[in-house]
Amino acid sequence: TLNLLRDELKARLISLIRQSRQLSETRERARAIESAEDERAGHDEKARHSRWYGVKLLGRIARKLVSRRRKAEKSSGIVDSDSLRQVTLQLGEAGERILDLCSQLSSLNPTQRPALGFANYGDVPPSNSSLDGEWKLIFTTASDASFPETEKRGVATTSQVVDAEAGTFTNVVDFERGKLKGFRVVVDGTPLNDTDVGLSFRGVRLLRRSRFPRLFGDIYLRIPSGLIRRLSRSSKSKEPYLRLKYIDDSMRIHVSNTGNFFVHTRVR
């Protein structure tokens, strides 16, 4: 009964996220086509006097209407909920439906104490941690964790490796092409209670496509924890943490201290 309901909600959530992603990719391609067409038109003033001028004019009008519609969709925002007050991406109606499904799943969370076992929290061995493993990020409302496809870097893939024994989260981002192959952000986690895990940034590893990979292919930049604390105090923001809203064998949903949702599916 409850398991069937969870499976149904998860299936609907994954399907809606895929549809939303496809729509976003279609819009990105449309913007690229618009930009190329506008540039081409700017370099060809003679087109104004050609027999195709009327068709091109109608095309421009249509693009302006689409642009206005996009702006209207962005300004519509996302409906507030008790679990999400601050959202950095305006996702429109599709985003509202995704977040609603996240809230429904959160109310059916089968793991009441999801932080158990992470860094030996609760005197539970890390081997029993629900968090441990590799997770693929399939949806987020955080703009700084989103990497849309571009001509220079191609498609970006994002995942997270959780090492419950070491007590770390490693955010993994890989790019299809370009000089930067990807990067790894290593974050130390400290359980604060059964659902919340405090975060402390350790460092960033840059992976580059270089002629001299041994010298410049792998660059590690350590982030001083004192600097992070000073920046946090100066911005009057809370210490970073994540709140685990839902976790089972195949899916994980958490909310950051800034109110952003993250949805992961298990890779291994």
Short mmCIF file of C-alpha atoms in Angstrom, two decimals, residues 101-234:
data_model
loop_
_atom_site.label_atom_id
_atom_site.label_comp_id
_atom_site.label_asym_id
_atom_site.label_seq_id
_atom_site.Cartn_x
_atom_site.Cartn_y
_atom_site.Cartn_z
CA LEU A 101 5.46 15.74 -5.48
CA CYS A 102 8.61 16.22 -3.38
CA SER A 103 6.46 17.37 -0.46
CA GLN A 104 4.13 14.40 -0.85
CA LEU A 105 7.05 11.98 -0.85
CA SER A 106 8.58 13.71 2.17
CA SER A 107 5.42 13.02 4.16
CA LEU A 108 5.85 9.31 3.31
CA ASN A 109 9.57 9.09 4.13
CA PRO A 110 10.30 5.44 5.08
CA THR A 111 13.57 6.38 6.81
CA GLN A 112 12.74 8.25 9.99
CA ARG A 113 16.38 8.79 11.05
CA PRO A 114 18.26 9.22 7.77
CA ALA A 115 21.47 10.56 9.31
CA LEU A 116 22.12 7.35 11.28
CA GLY A 117 25.45 5.76 10.43
CA PHE A 118 26.88 8.78 8.63
CA ALA A 119 30.22 9.50 10.34
CA ASN A 120 29.16 6.89 12.96
CA TYR A 121 26.23 9.06 14.05
CA GLY A 122 24.02 7.36 16.62
CA ASP A 123 26.74 4.75 17.22
CA VAL A 124 25.58 3.05 14.02
CA PRO A 125 28.32 1.69 11.71
CA PRO A 126 28.77 3.57 8.39
CA SER A 127 28.05 0.35 6.51
CA ASN A 128 24.42 0.74 7.61
CA SER A 129 24.13 4.36 6.46
CA SER A 130 21.28 5.10 4.04
CA LEU A 131 23.31 7.98 2.60
CA ASP A 132 26.41 6.04 1.63
CA GLY A 133 26.97 5.56 -2.12
CA GLU A 134 26.87 7.41 -5.42
CA TRP A 135 23.87 9.56 -6.30
CA LYS A 136 22.92 11.28 -9.55
CA LEU A 137 21.45 14.78 -9.33
CA ILE A 138 18.30 14.89 -11.48
CA PHE A 139 16.69 18.11 -10.23
CA THR A 140 17.53 21.19 -8.19
CA THR A 141 16.18 24.68 -7.65
CA ALA A 142 19.69 26.01 -6.90
CA SER A 143 21.05 28.07 -9.79
CA ASP A 144 24.69 27.55 -8.73
CA ALA A 145 24.25 23.78 -9.02
CA SER A 146 22.71 23.90 -12.50
CA PHE A 147 24.88 23.63 -15.60
CA PRO A 148 22.87 24.05 -18.82
CA GLU A 149 24.33 22.77 -22.08
CA THR A 150 26.53 25.28 -23.93
CA GLU A 151 28.47 25.18 -27.18
CA LYS A 152 31.84 25.39 -25.41
CA ARG A 153 31.40 22.78 -22.67
CA GLY A 154 28.60 20.65 -24.11
CA VAL A 155 26.45 18.56 -21.78
CA ALA A 156 27.26 18.58 -18.06
CA THR A 157 26.67 15.56 -15.83
CA THR A 158 26.36 16.02 -12.07
CA SER A 159 26.42 13.48 -9.26
CA GLN A 160 27.41 13.17 -5.61
CA VAL A 161 29.49 10.54 -3.86
CA VAL A 162 28.70 10.12 -0.17
CA ASP A 163 31.36 8.41 1.95
CA ALA A 164 29.62 7.64 5.25
CA GLU A 165 32.81 6.31 6.86
CA ALA A 166 34.87 9.42 6.02
CA GLY A 167 31.88 11.71 6.62
CA THR A 168 32.20 13.50 3.27
CA PHE A 169 30.06 14.59 0.34
CA THR A 170 31.87 14.95 -3.00
CA ASN A 171 29.98 16.87 -5.67
CA VAL A 172 31.05 15.61 -9.09
CA VAL A 173 30.61 17.71 -12.26
CA ASP A 174 31.91 16.56 -15.65
CA PHE A 175 31.76 18.44 -18.95
CA GLU A 176 31.47 16.90 -22.40
CA ARG A 177 34.15 19.09 -23.98
CA GLY A 178 36.32 22.14 -23.37
CA LYS A 179 39.56 22.69 -21.46
CA LEU A 180 37.89 21.98 -18.14
CA LYS A 181 36.98 18.28 -17.95
CA GLY A 182 35.16 18.81 -14.69
CA PHE A 183 35.64 19.47 -10.99
CA ARG A 184 35.07 17.88 -7.60
CA VAL A 185 33.91 19.79 -4.53
CA VAL A 186 34.70 17.97 -1.28
CA VAL A 187 32.52 18.82 1.71
CA ASP A 188 32.82 17.52 5.28
CA GLY A 189 29.53 16.57 6.90
CA THR A 190 28.69 16.60 10.60
CA PRO A 191 25.29 15.23 11.71
CA LEU A 192 23.45 17.79 13.80
CA ASN A 193 20.45 15.58 14.53
CA ASP A 194 18.56 12.69 12.92
CA THR A 195 17.73 14.66 9.75
CA ASP A 196 20.18 17.58 9.51
CA VAL A 197 23.84 17.43 8.46
CA GLY A 198 26.13 20.44 8.88
CA LEU A 199 28.46 21.14 5.94
CA SER A 200 32.03 22.46 5.88
CA PHE A 201 33.72 22.96 2.53
CA ARG A 202 37.13 21.32 2.34
CA GLY A 203 38.39 22.00 -1.18
CA VAL A 204 37.92 21.90 -4.95
CA ARG A 205 39.74 19.63 -7.43
CA LEU A 206 39.89 20.94 -11.02
CA LEU A 207 40.34 18.39 -13.79
CA ARG A 208 41.76 19.95 -16.96
CA ARG A 209 42.46 18.75 -20.48
CA SER A 210 46.12 19.72 -20.72
CA ARG A 211 49.14 18.91 -22.85
CA PHE A 212 50.94 18.31 -19.57
CA PRO A 213 48.39 16.39 -17.49
CA ARG A 214 50.85 15.50 -14.74
CA LEU A 215 51.59 19.19 -14.13
CA PHE A 216 48.32 20.94 -14.96
CA GLY A 217 45.72 18.19 -15.41
CA ASP A 218 44.75 17.88 -11.75
CA ILE A 219 44.73 21.01 -9.57
CA TYR A 220 43.55 20.93 -5.95
CA LEU A 221 42.51 24.13 -4.18
CA ARG A 222 41.98 23.91 -0.45
CA ILE A 223 39.29 26.19 1.00
CA PRO A 224 40.23 27.53 4.47
CA SER A 225 37.35 26.82 6.86
CA GLY A 226 38.01 30.12 8.64
CA LEU A 227 37.41 32.01 5.40
CA ILE A 228 34.10 30.23 4.88
CA ARG A 229 32.98 31.11 8.42
CA ARG A 230 33.94 34.77 7.94
CA LEU A 231 32.04 34.95 4.66
CA SER A 232 29.02 33.31 6.29
CA ARG A 233 29.05 35.85 9.12
CA SER A 234 29.51 38.77 6.75
#
